[in-house]
Short mmCIF file of C-alpha atoms in Angstrom, two decimals:
data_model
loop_
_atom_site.label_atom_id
_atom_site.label_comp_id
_atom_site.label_asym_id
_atom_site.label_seq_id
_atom_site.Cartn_x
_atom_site.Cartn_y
_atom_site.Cartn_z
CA UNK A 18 0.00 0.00 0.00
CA UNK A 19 1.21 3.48 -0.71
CA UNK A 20 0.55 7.09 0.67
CA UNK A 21 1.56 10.22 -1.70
CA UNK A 22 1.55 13.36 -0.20
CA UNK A 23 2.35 16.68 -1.32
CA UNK A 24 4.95 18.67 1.13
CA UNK A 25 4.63 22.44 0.83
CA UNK A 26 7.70 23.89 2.91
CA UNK A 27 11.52 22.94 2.66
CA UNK A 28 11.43 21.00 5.85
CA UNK A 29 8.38 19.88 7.66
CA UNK A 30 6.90 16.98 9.72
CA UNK A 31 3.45 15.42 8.92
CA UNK A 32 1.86 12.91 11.26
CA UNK A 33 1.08 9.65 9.25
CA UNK A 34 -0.98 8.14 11.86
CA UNK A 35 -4.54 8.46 10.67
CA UNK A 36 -3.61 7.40 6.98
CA UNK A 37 -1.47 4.43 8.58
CA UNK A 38 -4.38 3.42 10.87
CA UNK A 39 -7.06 3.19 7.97
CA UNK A 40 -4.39 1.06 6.26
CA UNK A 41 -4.16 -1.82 8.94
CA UNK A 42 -7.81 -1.24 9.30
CA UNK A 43 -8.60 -2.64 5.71
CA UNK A 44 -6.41 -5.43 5.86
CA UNK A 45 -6.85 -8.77 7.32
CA UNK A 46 -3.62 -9.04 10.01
CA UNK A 47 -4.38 -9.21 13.52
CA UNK A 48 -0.85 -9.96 14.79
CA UNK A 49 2.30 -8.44 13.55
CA UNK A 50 4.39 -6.18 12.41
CA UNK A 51 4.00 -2.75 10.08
CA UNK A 52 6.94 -1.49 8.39
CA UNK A 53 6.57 2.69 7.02
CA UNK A 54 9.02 2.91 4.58
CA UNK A 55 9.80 6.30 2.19
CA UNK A 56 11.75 5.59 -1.26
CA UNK A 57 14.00 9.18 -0.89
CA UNK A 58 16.94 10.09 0.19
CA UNK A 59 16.63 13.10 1.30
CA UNK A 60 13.16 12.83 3.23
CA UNK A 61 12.77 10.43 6.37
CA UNK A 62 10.35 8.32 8.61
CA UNK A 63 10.54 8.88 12.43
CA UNK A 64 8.07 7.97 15.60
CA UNK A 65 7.78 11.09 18.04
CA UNK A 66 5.34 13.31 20.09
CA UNK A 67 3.11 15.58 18.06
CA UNK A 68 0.76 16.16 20.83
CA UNK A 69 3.10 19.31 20.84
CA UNK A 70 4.02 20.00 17.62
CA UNK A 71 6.56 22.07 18.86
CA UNK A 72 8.69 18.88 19.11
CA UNK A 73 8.65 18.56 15.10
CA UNK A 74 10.53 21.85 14.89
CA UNK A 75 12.95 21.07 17.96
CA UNK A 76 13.91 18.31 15.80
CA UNK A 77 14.30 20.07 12.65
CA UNK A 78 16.17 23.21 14.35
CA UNK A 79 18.56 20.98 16.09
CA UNK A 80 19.38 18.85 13.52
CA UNK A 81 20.28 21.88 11.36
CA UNK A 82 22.50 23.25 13.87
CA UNK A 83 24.42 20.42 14.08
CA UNK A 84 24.35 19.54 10.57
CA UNK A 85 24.67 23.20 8.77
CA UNK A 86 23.91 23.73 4.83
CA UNK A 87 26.27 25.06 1.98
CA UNK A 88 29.63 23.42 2.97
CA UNK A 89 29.62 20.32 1.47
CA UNK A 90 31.12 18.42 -1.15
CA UNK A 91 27.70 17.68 -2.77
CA UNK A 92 26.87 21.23 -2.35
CA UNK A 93 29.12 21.74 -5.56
CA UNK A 94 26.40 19.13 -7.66
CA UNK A 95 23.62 20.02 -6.13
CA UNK A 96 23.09 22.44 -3.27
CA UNK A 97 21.16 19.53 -0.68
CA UNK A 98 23.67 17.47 1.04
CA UNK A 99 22.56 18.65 4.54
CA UNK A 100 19.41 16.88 3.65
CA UNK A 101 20.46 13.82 2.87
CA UNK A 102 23.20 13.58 6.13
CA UNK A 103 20.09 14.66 8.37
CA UNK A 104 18.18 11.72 6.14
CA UNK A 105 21.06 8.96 6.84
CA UNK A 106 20.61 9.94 10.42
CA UNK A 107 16.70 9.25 11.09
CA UNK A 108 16.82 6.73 8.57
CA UNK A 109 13.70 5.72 5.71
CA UNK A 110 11.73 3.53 7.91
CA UNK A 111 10.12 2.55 11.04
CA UNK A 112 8.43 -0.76 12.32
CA UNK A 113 5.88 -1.39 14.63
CA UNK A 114 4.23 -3.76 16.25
CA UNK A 115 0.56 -5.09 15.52
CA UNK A 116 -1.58 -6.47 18.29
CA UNK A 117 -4.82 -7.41 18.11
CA UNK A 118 -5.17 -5.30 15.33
CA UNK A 119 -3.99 -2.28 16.66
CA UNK A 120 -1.07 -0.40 16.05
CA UNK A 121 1.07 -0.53 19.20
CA UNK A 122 1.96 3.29 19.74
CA UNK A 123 2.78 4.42 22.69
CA UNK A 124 0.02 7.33 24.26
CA UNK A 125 2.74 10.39 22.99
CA UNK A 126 3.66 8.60 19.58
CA UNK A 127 3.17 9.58 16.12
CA UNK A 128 4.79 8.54 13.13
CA UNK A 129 6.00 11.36 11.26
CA UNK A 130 7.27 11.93 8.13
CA UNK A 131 10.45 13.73 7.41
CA UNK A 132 10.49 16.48 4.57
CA UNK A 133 14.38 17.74 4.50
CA UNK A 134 14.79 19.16 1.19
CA UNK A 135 11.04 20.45 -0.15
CA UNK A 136 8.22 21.25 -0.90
CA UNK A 137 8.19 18.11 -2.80
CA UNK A 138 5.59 15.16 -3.89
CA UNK A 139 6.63 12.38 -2.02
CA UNK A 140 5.69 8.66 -1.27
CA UNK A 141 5.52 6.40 1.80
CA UNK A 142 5.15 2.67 1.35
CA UNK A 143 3.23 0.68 3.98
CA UNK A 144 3.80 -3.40 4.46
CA UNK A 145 2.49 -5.53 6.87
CA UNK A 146 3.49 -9.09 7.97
CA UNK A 147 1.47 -11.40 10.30
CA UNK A 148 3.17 -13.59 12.77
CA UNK B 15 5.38 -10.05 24.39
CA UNK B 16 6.15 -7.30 26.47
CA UNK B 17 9.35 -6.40 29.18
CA UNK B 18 8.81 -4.20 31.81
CA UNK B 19 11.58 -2.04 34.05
CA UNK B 20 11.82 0.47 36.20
CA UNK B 21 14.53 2.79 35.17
CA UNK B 22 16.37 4.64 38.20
CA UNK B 23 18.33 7.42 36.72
CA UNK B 24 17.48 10.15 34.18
CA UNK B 25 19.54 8.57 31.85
CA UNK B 26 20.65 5.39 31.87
CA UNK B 27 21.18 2.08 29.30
CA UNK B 28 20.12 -1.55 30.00
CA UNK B 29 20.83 -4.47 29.09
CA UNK B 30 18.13 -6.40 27.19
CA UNK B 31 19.77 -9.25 26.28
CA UNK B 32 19.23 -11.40 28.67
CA UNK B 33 15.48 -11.39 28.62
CA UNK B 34 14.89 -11.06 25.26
CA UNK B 35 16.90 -14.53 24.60
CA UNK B 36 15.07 -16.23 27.15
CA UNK B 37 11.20 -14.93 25.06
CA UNK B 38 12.92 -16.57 21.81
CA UNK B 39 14.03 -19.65 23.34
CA UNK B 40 10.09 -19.65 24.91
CA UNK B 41 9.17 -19.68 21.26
CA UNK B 42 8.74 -21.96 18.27
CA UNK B 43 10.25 -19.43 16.02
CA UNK B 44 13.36 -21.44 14.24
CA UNK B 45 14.12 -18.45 11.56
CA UNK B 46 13.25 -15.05 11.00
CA UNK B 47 13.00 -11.80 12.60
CA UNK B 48 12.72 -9.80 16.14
CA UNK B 49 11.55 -6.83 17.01
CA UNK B 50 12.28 -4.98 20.22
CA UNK B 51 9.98 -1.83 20.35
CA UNK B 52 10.00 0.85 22.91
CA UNK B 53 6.06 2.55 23.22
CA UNK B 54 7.84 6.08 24.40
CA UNK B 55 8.69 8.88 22.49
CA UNK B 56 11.76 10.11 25.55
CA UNK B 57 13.46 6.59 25.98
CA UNK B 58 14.81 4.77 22.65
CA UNK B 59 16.54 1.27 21.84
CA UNK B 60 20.01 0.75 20.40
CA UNK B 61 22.45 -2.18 19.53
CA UNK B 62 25.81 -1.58 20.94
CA UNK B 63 28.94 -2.90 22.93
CA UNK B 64 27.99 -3.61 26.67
CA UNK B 65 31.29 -5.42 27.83
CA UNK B 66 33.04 -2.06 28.37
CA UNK B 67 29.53 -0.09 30.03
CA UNK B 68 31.79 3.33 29.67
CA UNK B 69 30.84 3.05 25.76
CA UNK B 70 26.88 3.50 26.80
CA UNK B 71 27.90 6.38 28.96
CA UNK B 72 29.96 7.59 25.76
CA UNK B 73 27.10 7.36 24.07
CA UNK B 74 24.55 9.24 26.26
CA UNK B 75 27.52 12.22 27.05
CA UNK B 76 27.78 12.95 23.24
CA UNK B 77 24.30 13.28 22.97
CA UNK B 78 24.26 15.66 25.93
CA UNK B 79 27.20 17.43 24.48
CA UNK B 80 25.54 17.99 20.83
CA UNK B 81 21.84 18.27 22.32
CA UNK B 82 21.86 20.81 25.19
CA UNK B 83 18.56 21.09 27.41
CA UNK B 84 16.60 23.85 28.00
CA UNK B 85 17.22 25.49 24.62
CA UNK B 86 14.10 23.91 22.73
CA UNK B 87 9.92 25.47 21.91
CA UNK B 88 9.24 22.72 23.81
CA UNK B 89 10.77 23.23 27.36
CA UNK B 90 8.11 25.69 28.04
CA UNK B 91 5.45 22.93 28.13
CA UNK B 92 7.72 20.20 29.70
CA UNK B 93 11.12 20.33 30.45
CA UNK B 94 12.41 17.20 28.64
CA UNK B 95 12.85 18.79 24.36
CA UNK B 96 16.24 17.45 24.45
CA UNK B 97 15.13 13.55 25.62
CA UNK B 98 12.62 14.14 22.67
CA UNK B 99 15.30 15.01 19.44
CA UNK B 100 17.77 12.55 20.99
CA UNK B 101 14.93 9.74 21.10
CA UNK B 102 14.01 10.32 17.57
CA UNK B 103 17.88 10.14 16.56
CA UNK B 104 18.82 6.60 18.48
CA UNK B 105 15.04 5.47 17.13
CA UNK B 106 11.98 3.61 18.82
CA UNK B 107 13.23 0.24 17.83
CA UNK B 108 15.64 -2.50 16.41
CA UNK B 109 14.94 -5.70 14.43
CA UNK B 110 17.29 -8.49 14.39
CA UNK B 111 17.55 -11.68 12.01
CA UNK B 112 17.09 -15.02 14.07
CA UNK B 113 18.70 -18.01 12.39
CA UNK B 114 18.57 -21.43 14.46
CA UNK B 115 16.83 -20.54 16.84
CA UNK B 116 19.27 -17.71 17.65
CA UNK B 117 19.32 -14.40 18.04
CA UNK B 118 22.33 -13.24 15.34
CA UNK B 119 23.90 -10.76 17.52
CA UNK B 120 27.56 -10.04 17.25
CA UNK B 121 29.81 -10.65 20.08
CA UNK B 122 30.41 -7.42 20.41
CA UNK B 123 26.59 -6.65 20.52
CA UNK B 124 24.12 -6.05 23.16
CA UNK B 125 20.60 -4.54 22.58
CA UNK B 126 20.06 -2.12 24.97
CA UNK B 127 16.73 0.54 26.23
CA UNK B 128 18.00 3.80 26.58
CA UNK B 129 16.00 5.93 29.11
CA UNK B 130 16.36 9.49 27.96
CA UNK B 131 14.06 11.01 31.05
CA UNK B 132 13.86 8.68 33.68
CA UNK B 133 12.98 7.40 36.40
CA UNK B 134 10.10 5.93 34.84
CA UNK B 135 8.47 2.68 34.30
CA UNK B 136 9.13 1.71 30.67
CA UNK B 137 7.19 -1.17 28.07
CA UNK B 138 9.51 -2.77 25.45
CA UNK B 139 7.55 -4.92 22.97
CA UNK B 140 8.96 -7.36 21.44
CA UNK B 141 7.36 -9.23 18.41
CA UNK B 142 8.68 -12.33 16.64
CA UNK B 143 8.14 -13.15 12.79
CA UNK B 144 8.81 -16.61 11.31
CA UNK B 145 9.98 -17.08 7.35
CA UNK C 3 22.28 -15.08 3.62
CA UNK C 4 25.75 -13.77 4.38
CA UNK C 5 27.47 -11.17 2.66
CA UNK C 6 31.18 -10.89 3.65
CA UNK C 7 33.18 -7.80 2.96
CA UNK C 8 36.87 -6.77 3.39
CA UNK C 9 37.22 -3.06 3.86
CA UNK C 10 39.87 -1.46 3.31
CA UNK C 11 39.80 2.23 5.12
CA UNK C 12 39.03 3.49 8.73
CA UNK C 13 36.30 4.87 7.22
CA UNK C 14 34.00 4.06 3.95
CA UNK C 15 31.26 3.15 2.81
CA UNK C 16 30.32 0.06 0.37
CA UNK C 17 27.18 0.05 -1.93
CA UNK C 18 25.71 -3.54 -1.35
CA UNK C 19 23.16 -3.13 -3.76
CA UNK C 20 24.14 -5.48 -6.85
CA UNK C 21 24.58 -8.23 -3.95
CA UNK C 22 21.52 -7.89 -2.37
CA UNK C 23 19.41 -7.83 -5.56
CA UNK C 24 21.03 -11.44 -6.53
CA UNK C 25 19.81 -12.66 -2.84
CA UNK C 26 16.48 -11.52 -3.68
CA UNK C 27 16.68 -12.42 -7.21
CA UNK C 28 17.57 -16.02 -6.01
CA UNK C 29 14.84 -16.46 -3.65
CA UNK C 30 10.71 -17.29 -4.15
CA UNK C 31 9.81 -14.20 -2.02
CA UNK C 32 7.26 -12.08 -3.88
CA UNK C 33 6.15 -9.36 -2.01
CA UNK C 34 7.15 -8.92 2.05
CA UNK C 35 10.27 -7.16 3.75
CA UNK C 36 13.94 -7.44 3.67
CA UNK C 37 16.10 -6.91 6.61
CA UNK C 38 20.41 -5.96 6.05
CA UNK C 39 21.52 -6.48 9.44
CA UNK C 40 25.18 -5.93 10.28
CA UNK C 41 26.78 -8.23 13.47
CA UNK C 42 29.05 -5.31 14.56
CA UNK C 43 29.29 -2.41 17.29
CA UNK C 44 31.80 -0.37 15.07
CA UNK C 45 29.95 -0.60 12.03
CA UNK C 46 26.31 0.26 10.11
CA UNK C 47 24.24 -0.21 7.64
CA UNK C 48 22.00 3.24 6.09
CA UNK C 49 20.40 4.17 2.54
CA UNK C 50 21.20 6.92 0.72
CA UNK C 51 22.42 8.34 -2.42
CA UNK C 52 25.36 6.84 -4.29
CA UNK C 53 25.14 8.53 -7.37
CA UNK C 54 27.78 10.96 -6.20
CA UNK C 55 30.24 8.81 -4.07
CA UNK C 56 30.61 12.44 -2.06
CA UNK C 57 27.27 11.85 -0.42
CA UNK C 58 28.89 9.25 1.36
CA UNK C 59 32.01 11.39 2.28
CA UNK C 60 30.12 14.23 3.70
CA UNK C 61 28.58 11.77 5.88
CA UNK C 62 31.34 10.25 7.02
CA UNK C 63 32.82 13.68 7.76
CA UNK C 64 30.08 15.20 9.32
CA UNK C 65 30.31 12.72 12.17
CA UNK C 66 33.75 13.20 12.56
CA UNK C 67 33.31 16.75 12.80
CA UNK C 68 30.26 16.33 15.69
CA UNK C 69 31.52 13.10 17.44
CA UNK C 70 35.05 13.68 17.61
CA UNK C 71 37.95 10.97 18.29
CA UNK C 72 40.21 10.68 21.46
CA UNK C 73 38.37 12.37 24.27
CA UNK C 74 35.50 9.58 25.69
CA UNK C 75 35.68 6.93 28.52
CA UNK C 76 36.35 3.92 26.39
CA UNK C 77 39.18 5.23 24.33
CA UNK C 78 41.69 4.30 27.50
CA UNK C 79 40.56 0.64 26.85
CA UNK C 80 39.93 0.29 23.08
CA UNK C 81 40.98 3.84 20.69
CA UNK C 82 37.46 3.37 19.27
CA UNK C 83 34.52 5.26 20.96
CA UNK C 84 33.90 7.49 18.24
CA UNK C 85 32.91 4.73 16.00
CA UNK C 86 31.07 3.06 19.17
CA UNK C 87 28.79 6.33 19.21
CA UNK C 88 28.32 6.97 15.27
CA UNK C 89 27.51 3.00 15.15
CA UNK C 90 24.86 3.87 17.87
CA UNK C 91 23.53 6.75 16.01
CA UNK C 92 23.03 5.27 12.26
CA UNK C 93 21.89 1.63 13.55
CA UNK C 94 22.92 -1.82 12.37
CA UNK C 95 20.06 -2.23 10.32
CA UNK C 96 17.99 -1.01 7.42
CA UNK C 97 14.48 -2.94 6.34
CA UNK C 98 13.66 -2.53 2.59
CA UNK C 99 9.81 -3.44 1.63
CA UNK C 100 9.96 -5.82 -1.51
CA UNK C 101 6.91 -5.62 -4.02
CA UNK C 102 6.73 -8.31 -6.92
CA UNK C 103 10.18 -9.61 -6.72
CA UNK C 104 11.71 -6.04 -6.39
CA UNK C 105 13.44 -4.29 -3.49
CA UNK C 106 11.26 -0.62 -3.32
CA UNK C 107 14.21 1.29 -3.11
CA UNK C 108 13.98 4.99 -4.19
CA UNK C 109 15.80 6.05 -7.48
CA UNK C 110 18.17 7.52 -5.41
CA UNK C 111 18.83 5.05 -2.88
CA UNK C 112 21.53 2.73 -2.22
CA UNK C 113 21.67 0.38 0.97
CA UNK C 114 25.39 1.38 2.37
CA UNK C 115 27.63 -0.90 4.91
CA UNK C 116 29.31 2.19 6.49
CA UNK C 117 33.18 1.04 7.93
CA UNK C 118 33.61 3.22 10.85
CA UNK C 119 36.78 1.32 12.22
CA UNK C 120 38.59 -0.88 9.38
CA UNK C 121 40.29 -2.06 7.90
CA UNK C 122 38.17 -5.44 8.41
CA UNK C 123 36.74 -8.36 7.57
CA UNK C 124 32.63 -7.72 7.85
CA UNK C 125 29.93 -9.82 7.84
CA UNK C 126 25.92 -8.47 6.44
CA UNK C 127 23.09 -10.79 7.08
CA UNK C 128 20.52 -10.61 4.65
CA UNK C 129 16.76 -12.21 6.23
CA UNK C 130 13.54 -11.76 4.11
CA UNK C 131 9.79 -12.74 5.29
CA UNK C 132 6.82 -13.19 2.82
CA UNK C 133 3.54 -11.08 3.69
#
């Protein structure tokens, strides 16, 4: 199964739960797990709070302190290579457990996709295996 | 099946070897894969050396050093922005290939739950696939 | 499946793409997931871009440049922490969705073993599950 979204900012953070949730809903596994996977390399797939969505732009601030744009070798080919270093970082999945149906997210979880070098159209591929 | 502890520190690694080997061996599983999933979006789980325990507090120090606290949007509602970005860096979860019955760990490999904001009672999943 | 690998650097990274595609290509798995695991504390596995070998350069240096060598708890026992903590931070494993016979890998994604302390011999376990 696949989810295409459209990002509209260079770097943003949008919460795949509700799509992911309608997903497992429709299939047929009760026990198992759920992989979230994004073909890109400079976008990424991470599980964190967005009760606060302050938290999404902690992330995305710190992570461009540490990892600053414009002086790379990349840079020279095309100006992104902060993106994908912050990209290899979170890495382009996530897996969680199934039980009973239900995704097993914690209370303050969320998975969130990872826009690093938008606004861009972008994909997210969803698997499931039963156990 | 699920692993509870009770973490003592604000930050702290343990060892989950020990009790994840003994749910396998519990199991019929022969081949395939594990998952060890932490429900928490301040706490994380890693795969690293545990026979020198200086290289988990190696681990956690360079974390502090590159994420500072009290900086972050989000230490206005809670005080704990920097457990958040470090938990989404280290990651909610590991899988590892089982072959034999066996978990394929490296000698040199422990998995480990990293509390990021302790104390706190903590959930790690775990979730066992057969192929 | 094992992959073994001699590298032949401190640091580099080594596109195991071609390999893992004959695994695959060998196998009678249709559609399900596909886990590279890596049995080592001092080394990982990520995707990214290979295109332009730099990619893998400027994240190789900018680790180095935020997790510095020399100055951590373990380096009195074993001159390694540094690749201890980047280890940590990128993960031993990647898992790939595969969709009618073919790894879903972006158009710009390679899976990378990523030598943090070579030279040395390297093992990559390759586990795939049907869905």
């Amino acid at each position: 199964m696949q989810i295409r979204i459209q990002t509209t900012k260079k770097q943003e953070m949008i919460d795949l739960t509700i799509k992911i949730e309608e997903i497992l809903k429709k299939s047929k596994i009760k026990n198992g797990l759920l992989n979230i996977y994004t073909p890109h390399s400079t976008a990424a797939v991470i599980i964190n709070e967005n009760h606060d969505p302050n938290i999404c732009k902690d992330i995305l601030n710190s992570l461009n302190k540490l990892i600053p744009e414009g002086v790379w070798l990349h840079d020279k080919i095309d100006n992104n290579a902060a993106a994908h270093i912050k990209a290899s970082i979170l890495g382009p999945s996530e897996t969680i457990p199934i039980r009973e149906r239900k995704l097993q997210l914690g209370v303050w979880q969320s998975p969130m996709f990872v826009e690093l070098d938008g606004p861009k159209e972008r994909t997210i591929i969803i698997t499931m295996i039963s156990n």
